[in-house]
PDB file of C-alpha atoms and ligand atoms in Angstrom:
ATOM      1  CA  UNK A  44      -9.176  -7.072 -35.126  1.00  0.00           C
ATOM      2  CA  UNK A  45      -9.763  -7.484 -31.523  1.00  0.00           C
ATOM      3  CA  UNK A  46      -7.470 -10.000 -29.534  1.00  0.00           C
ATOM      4  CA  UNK A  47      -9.492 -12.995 -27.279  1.00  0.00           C
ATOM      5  CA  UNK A  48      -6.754 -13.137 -24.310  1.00  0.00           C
ATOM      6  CA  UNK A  49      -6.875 -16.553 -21.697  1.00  0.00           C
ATOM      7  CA  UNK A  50      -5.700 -14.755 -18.945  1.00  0.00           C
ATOM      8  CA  UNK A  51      -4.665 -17.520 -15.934  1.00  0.00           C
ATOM      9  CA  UNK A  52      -3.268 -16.722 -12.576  1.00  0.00           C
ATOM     10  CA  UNK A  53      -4.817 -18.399  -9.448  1.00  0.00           C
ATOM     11  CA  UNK A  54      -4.650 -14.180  -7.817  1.00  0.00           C
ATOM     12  CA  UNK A  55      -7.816 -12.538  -9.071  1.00  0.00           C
ATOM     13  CA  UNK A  56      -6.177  -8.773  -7.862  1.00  0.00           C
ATOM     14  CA  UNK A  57      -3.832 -10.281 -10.300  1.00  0.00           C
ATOM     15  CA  UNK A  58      -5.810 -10.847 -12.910  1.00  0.00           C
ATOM     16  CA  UNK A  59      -7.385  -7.493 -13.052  1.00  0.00           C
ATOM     17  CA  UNK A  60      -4.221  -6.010 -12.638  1.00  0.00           C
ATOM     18  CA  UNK A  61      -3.175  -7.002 -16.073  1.00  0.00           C
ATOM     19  CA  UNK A  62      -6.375  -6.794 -17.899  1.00  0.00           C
ATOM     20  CA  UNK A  63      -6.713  -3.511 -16.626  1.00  0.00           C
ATOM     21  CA  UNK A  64      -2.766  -2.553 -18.069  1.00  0.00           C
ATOM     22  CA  UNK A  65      -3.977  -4.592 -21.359  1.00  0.00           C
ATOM     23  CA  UNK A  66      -7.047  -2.523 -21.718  1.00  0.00           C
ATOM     24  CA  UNK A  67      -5.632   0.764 -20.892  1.00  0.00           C
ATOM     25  CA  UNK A  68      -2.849   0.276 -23.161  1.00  0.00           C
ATOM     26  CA  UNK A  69      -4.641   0.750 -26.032  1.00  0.00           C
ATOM     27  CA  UNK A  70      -4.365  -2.463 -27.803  1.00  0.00           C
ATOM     28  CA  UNK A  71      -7.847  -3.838 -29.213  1.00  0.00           C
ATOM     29  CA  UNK A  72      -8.677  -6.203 -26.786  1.00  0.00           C
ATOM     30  CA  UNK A  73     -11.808  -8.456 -27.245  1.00  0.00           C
ATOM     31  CA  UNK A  74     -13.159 -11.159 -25.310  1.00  0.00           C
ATOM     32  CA  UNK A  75     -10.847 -12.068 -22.019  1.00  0.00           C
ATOM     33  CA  UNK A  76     -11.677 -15.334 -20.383  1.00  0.00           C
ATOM     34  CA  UNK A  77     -10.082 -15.909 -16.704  1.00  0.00           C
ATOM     35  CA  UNK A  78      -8.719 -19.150 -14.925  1.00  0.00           C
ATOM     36  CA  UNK A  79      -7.563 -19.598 -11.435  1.00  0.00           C
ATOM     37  CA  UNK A  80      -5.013 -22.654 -12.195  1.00  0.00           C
ATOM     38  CA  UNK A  81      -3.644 -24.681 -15.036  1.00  0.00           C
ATOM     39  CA  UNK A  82      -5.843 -26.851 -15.232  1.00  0.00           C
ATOM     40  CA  UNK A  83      -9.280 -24.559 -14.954  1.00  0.00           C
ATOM     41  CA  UNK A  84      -7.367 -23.166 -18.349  1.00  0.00           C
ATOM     42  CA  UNK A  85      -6.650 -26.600 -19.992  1.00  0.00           C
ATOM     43  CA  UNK A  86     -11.023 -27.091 -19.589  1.00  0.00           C
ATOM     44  CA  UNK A  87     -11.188 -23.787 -20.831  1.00  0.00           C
ATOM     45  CA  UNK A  88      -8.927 -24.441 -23.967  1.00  0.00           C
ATOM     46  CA  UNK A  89     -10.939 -27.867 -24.613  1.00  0.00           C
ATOM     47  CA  UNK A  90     -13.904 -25.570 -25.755  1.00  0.00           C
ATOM     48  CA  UNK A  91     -12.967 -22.217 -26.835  1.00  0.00           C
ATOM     49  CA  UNK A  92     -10.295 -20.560 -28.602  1.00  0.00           C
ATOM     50  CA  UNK A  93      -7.670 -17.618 -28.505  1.00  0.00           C
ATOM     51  CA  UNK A  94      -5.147 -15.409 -29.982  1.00  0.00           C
ATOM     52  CA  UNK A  95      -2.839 -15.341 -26.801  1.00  0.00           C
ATOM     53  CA  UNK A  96      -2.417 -17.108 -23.591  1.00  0.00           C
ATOM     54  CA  UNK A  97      -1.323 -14.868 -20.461  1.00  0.00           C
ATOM     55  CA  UNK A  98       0.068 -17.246 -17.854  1.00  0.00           C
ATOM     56  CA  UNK A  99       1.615 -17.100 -14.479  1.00  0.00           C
ATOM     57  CA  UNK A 100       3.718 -20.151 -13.177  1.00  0.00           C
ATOM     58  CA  UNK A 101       3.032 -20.175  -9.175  1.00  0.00           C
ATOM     59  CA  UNK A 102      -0.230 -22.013  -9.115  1.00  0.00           C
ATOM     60  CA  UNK A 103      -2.132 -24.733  -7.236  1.00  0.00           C
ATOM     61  CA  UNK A 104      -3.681 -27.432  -8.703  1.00  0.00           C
ATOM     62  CA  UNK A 105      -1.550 -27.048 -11.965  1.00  0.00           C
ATOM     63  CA  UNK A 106       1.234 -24.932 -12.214  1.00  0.00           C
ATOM     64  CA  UNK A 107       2.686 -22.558 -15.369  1.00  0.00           C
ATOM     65  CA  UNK A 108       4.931 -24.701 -16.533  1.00  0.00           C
ATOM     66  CA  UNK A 109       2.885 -27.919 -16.614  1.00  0.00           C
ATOM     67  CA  UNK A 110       0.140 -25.756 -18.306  1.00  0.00           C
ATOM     68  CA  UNK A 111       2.257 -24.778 -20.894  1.00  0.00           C
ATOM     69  CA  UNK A 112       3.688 -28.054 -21.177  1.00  0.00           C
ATOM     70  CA  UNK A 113       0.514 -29.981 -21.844  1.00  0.00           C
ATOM     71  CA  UNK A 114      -0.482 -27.235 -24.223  1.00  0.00           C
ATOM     72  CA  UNK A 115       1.998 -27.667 -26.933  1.00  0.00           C
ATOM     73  CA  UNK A 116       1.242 -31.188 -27.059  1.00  0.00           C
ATOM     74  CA  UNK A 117      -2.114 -30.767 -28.168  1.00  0.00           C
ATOM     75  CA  UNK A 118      -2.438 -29.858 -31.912  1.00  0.00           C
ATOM     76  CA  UNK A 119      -4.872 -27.231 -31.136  1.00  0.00           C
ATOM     77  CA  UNK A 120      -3.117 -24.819 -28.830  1.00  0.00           C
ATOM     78  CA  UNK A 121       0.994 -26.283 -29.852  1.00  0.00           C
ATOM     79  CA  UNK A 122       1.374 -22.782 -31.767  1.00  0.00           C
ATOM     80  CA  UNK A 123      -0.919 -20.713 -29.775  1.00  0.00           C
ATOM     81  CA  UNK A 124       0.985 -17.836 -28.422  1.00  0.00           C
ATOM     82  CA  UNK A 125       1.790 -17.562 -24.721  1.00  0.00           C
ATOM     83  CA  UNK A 126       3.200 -15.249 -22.770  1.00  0.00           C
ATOM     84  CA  UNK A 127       4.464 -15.901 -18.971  1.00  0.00           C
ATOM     85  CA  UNK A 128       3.906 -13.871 -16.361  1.00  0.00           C
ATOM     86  CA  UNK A 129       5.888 -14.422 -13.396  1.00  0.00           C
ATOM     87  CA  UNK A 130       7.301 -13.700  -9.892  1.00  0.00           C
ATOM     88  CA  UNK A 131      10.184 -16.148 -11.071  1.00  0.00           C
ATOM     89  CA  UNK A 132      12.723 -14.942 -14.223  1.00  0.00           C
ATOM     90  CA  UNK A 133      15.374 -16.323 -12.778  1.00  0.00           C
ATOM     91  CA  UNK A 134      17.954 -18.363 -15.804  1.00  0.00           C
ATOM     92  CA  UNK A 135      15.864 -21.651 -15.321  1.00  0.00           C
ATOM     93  CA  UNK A 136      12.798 -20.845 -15.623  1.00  0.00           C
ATOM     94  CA  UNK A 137      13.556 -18.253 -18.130  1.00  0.00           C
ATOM     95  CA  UNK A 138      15.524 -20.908 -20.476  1.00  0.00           C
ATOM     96  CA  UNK A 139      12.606 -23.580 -19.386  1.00  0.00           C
ATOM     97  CA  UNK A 140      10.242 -21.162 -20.836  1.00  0.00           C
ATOM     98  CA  UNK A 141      11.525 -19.847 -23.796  1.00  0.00           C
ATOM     99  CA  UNK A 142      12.439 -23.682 -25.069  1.00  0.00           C
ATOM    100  CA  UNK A 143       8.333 -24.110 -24.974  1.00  0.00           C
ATOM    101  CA  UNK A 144       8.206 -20.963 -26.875  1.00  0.00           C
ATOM    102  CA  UNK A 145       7.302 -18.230 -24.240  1.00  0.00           C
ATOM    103  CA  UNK A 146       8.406 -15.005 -23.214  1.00  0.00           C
ATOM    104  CA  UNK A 147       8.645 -14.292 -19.298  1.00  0.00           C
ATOM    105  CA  UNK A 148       7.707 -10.859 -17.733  1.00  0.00           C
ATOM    106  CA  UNK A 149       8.553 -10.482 -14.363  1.00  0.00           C
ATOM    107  CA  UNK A 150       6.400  -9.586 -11.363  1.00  0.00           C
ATOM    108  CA  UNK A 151       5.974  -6.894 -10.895  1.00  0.00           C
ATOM    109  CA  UNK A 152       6.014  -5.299 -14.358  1.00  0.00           C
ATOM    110  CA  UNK A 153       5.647  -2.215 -15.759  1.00  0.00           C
ATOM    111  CA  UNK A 154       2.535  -1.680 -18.115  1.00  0.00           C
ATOM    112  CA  UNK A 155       5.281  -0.740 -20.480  1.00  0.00           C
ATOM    113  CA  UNK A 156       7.017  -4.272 -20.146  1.00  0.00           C
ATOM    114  CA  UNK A 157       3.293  -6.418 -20.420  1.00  0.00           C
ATOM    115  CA  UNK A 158       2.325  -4.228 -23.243  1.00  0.00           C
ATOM    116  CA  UNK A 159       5.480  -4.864 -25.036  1.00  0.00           C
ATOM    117  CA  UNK A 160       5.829  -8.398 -24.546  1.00  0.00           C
ATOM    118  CA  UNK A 161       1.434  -8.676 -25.655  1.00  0.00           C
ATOM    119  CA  UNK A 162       2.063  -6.941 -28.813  1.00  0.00           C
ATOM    120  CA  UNK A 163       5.475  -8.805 -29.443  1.00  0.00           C
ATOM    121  CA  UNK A 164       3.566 -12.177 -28.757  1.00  0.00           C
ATOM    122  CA  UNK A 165       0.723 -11.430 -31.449  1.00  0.00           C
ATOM    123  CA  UNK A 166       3.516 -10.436 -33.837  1.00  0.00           C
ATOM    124  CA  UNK A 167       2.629  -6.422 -33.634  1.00  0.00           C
TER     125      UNK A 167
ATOM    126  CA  UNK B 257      27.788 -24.900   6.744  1.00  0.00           C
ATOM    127  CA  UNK B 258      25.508 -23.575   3.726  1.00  0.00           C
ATOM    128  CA  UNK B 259      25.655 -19.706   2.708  1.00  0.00           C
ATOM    129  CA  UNK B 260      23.463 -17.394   4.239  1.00  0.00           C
ATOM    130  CA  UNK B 261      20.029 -16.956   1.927  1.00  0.00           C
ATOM    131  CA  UNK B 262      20.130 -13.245   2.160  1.00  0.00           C
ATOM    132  CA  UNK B 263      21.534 -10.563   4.562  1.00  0.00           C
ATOM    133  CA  UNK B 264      19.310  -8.364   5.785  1.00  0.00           C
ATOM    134  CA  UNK B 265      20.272  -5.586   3.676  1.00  0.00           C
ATOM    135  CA  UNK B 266      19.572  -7.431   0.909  1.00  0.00           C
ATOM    136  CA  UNK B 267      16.191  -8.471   2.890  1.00  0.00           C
ATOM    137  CA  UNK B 268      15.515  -5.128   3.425  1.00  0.00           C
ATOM    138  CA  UNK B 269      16.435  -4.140  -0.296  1.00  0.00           C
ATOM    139  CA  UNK B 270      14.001  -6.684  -2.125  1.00  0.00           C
ATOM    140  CA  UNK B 271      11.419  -5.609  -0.021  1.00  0.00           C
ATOM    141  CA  UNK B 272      11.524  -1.670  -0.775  1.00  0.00           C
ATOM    142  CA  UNK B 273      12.133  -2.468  -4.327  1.00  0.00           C
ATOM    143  CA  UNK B 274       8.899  -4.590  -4.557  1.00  0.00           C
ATOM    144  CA  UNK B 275       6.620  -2.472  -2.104  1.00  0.00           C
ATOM    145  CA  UNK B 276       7.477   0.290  -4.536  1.00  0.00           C
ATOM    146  CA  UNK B 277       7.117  -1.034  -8.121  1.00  0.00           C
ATOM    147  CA  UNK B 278       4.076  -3.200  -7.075  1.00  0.00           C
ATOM    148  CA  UNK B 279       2.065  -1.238  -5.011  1.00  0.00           C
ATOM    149  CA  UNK B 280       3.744   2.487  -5.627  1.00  0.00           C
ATOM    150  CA  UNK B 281       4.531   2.244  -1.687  1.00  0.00           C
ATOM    151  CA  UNK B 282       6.607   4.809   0.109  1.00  0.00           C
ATOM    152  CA  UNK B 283       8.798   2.389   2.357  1.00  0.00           C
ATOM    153  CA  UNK B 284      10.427   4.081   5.024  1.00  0.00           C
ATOM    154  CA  UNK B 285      12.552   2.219   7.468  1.00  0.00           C
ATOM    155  CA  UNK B 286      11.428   3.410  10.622  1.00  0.00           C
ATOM    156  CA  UNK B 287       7.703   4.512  11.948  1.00  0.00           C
ATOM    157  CA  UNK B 288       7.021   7.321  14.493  1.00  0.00           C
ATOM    158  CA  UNK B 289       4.115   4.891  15.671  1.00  0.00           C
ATOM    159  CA  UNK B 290       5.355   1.428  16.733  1.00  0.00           C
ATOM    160  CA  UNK B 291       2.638  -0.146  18.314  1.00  0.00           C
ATOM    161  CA  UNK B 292       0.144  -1.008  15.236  1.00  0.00           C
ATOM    162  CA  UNK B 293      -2.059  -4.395  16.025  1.00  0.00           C
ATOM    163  CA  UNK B 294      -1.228  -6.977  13.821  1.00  0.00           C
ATOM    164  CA  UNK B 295      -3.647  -6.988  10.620  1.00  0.00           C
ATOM    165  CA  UNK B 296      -2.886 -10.240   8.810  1.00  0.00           C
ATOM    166  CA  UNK B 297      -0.186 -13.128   7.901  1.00  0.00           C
ATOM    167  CA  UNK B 298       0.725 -14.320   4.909  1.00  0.00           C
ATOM    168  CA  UNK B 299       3.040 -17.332   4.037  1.00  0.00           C
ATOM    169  CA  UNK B 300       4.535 -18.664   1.076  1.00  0.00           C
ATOM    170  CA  UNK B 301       6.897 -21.893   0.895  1.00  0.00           C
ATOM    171  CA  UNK B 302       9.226 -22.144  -1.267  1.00  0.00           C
ATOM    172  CA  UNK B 303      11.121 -25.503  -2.521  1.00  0.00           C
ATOM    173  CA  UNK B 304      13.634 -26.293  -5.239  1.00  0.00           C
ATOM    174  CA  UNK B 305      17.457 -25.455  -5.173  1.00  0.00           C
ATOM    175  CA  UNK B 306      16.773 -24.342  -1.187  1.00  0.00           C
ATOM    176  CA  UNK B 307      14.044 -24.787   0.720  1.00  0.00           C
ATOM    177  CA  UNK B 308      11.901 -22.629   2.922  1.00  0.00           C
ATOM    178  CA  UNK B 309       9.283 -20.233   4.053  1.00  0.00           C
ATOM    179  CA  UNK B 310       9.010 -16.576   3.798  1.00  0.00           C
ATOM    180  CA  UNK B 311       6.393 -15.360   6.184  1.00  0.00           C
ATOM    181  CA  UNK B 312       4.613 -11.711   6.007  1.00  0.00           C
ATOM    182  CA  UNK B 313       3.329  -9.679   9.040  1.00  0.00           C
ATOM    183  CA  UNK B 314       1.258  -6.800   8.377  1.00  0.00           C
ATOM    184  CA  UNK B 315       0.313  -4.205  11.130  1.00  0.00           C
ATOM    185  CA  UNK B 316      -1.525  -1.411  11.061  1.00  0.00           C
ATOM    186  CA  UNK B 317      -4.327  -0.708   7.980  1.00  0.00           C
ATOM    187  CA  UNK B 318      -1.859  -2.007   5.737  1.00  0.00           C
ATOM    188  CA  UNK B 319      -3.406  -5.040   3.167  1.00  0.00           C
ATOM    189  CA  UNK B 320      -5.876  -2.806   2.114  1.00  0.00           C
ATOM    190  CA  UNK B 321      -3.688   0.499   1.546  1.00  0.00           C
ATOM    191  CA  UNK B 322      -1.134  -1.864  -0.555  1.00  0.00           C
ATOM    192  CA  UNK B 323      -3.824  -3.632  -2.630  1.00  0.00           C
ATOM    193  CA  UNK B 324      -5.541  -0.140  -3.130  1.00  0.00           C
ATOM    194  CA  UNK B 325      -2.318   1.413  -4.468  1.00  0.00           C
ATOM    195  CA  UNK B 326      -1.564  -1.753  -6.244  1.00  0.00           C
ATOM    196  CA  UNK B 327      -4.694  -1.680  -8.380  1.00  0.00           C
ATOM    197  CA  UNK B 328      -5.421   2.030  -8.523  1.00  0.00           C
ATOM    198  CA  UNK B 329      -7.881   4.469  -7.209  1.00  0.00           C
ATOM    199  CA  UNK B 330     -10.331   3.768  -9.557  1.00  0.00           C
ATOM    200  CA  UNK B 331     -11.062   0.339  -8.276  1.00  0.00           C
ATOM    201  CA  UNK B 332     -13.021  -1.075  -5.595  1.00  0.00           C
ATOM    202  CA  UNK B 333     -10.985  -3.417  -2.887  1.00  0.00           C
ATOM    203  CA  UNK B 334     -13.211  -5.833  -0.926  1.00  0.00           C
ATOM    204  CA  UNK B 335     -12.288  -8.275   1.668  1.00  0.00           C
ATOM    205  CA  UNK B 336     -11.450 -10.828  -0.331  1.00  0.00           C
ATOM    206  CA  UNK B 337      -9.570  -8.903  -2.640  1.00  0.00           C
ATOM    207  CA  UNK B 338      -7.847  -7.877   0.383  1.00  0.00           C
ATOM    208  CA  UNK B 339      -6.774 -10.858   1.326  1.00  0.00           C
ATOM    209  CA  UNK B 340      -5.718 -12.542  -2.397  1.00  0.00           C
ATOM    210  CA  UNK B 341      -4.093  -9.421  -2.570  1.00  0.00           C
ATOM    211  CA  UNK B 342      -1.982  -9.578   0.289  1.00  0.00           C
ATOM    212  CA  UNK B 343      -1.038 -13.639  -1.070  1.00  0.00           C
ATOM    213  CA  UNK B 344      -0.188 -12.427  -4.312  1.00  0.00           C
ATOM    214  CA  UNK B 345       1.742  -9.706  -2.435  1.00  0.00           C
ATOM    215  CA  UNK B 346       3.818 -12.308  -0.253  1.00  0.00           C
ATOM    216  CA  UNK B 347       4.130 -14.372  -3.455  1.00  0.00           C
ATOM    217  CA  UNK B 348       5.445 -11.860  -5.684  1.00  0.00           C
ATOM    218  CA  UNK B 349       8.041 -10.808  -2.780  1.00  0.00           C
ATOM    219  CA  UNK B 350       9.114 -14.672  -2.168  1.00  0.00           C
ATOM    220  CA  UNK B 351       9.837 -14.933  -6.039  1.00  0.00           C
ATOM    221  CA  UNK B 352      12.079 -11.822  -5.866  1.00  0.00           C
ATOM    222  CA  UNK B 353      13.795 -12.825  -2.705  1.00  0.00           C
ATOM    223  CA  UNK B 354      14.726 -16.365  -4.801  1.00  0.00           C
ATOM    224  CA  UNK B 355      15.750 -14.723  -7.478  1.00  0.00           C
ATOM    225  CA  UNK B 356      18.562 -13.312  -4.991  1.00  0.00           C
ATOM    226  CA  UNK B 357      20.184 -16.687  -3.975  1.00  0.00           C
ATOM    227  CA  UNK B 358      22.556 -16.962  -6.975  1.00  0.00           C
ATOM    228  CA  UNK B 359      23.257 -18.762  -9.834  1.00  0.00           C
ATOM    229  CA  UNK B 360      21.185 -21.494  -9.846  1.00  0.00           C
ATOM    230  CA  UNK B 361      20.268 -24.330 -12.698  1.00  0.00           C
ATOM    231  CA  UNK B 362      16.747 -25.283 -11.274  1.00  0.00           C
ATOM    232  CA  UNK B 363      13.968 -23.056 -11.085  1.00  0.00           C
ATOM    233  CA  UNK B 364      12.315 -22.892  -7.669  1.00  0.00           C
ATOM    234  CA  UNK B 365       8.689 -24.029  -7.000  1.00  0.00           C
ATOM    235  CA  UNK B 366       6.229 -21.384  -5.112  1.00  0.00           C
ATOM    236  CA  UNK B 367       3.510 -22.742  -3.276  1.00  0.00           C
ATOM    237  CA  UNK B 368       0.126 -21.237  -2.881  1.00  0.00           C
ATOM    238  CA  UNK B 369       0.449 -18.333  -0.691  1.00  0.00           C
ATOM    239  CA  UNK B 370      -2.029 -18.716   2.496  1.00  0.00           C
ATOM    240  CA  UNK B 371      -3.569 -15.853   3.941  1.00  0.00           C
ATOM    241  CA  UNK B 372      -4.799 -15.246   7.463  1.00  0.00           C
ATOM    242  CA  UNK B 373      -6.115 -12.160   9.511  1.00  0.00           C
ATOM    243  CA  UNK B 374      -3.987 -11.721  12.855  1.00  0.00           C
ATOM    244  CA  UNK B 375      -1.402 -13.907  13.328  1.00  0.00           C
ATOM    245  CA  UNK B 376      -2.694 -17.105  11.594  1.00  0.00           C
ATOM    246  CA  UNK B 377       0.754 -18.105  11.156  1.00  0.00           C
ATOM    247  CA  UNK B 378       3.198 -18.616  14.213  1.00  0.00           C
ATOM    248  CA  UNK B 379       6.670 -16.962  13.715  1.00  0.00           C
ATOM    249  CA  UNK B 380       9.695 -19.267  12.864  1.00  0.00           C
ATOM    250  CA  UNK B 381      11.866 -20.134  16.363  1.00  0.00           C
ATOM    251  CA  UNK B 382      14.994 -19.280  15.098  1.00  0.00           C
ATOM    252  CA  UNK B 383      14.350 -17.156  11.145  1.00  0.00           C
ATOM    253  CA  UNK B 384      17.308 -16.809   9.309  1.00  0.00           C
ATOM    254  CA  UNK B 385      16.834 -13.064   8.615  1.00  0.00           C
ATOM    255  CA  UNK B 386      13.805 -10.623   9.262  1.00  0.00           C
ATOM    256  CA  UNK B 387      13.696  -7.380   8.418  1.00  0.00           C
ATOM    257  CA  UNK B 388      10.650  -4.828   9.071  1.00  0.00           C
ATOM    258  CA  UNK B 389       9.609  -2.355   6.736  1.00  0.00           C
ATOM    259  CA  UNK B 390       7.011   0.610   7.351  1.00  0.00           C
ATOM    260  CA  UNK B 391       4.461   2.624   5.181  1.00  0.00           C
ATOM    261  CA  UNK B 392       2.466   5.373   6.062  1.00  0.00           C
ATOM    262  CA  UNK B 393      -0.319   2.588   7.154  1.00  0.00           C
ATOM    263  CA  UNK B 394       1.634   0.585   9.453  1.00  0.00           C
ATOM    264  CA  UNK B 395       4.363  -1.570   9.059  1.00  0.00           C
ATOM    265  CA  UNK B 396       5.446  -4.756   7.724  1.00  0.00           C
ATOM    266  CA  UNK B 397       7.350  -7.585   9.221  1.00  0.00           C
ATOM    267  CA  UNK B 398       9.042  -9.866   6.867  1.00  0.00           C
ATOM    268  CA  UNK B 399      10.625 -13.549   8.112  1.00  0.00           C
ATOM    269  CA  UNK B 400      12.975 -15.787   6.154  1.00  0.00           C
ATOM    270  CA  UNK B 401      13.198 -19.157   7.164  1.00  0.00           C
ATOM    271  CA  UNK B 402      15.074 -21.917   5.654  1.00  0.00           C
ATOM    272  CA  UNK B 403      14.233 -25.522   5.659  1.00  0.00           C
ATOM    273  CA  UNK B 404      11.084 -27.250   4.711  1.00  0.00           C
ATOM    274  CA  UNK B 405       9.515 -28.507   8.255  1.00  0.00           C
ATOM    275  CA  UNK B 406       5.716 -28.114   7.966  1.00  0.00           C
ATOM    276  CA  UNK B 407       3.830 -25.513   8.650  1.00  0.00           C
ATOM    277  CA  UNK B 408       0.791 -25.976  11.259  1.00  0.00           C
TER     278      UNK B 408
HETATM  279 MG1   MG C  77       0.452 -17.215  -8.636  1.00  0.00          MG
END
């Protein structure tokens, strides 16, 4: 079954950078739907649904963490799967992360790293 | 008197380390050519644990060699993907030269990164530590500055 990805990261070089590792990597991918900030993805999330969210933290408007944050309050994306995708792993963020339930991969990643951390997060 | 951010070593060190896995760079430290025109500036503040502002120079062809590389040779690289490139660049460098500071027990927040062509951004007075870094393009000048005064 093919995996519908919310990919969010305000770079769009970004973006295709990881849907282009996602898509090479073998993994069925379906639909991928793209935001530039966290809260272009909360609008996003109000409408459609997923099977994993790909975020980074260093955005404007709304950042990673306050994405994430408002997303396991609502009932419909608490349990979605998320994986973060950041320039920042340090302890903090890391432990911040993980107690909302979310992997971080560091920038800049090897397609082994995303891939592992993608199939991990959909419980491959 | 607080600890020095980062020697230049380490500076120098981050940099190589992220030119190469990011954008498969070759990062030599020193050109046969120095006289490249500057290309483009990038800046990215940084607040949380320290403050402050790590500001990119690019000169020579270099944004679109290093978002070319980063993305691979099958893909086209426009202007603008040029110049979020070069941001997500600056940003993924500023992230990794946090990282460095030491223990920590608050994350740091990135801002943004803002992207110019030429020098859009003046250079700090008085940087803490700047290191330069060169590719077969050009070369890259990288500023570390602490303290949060705005930027114009
Ligand atoms: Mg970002």
């Amino acid at each position: 079954m093919a995996i519908n990805i919310l990919l969010v990261d305000d770079s769009a070089v970004m973006r295709r950078l990881v849907k282009k590792t996602l898509k090479l990597s073998g993994v069925p991918i379906g639909r991928i739907a793209e935001a530039g900030n966290g809260q272009e993805a909360l609008d996003i999330l109000e409408k459609e649904t997923f099977d994993l969210a790909c975020l980074d933290v260093n955005m404007p408007v709304m950042n990673g963490a306050e994405l994430l944050k408002n997303m396991r309050k609502k009932e419909e994306t608490k349990d979605l799967p998320v994986i973060v995708v950041s320039t920042d792993n340090s302890p903090a963020r890391v432990a911040q992360m993980s107690a909302l339930g979310a992997p971080v991969v560091a920038k800049p990643f090897t397609p082994e790293t995303l891939v592992d951390a993608f199939v991990s997060a959909i419980g491959g | 008197m607080t600890t020095p951010m980062l020697t230049q070593e380490e500076l120098m060190n981050v940099a190589t380390s992220v030119l190469e896995d990011l954008c498969f760079a070759l990062v030599d430290e020193e050109s046969d050519e120095d006289d490249f025109p500057v290309e483009a500036t990038a800046l990215v503040r940084f607040s949380g644990p320290r403050d402050g502002r790590l500001l990119i120079r690019t000169r020579g062809d270099v944004a679109g060699a290093l978002v070319r590389d980063m993305m691979g040779e099958d893909e086209e690289v426009g202007d603008d993907d040029r110049r979020d490139g070069l941001g997500e660049i600056a940003n993924v460098l500023c992230g990794n030269i946090v990282a460095q500071f030491g223990p920590v027990d608050s994350a740091f927040d990135l801002e943004a990164p803002r992207v110019g062509i030429g020098d859009a951004f003046p250079s700090d007075a008085s940087p803490e530590v700047c290191a330069t870094v060169c590719v077969d393009e050009g070369m890259i000048e990288i500023e570390l500055s602490s303290g949060g005064a705005p930027v114009s």
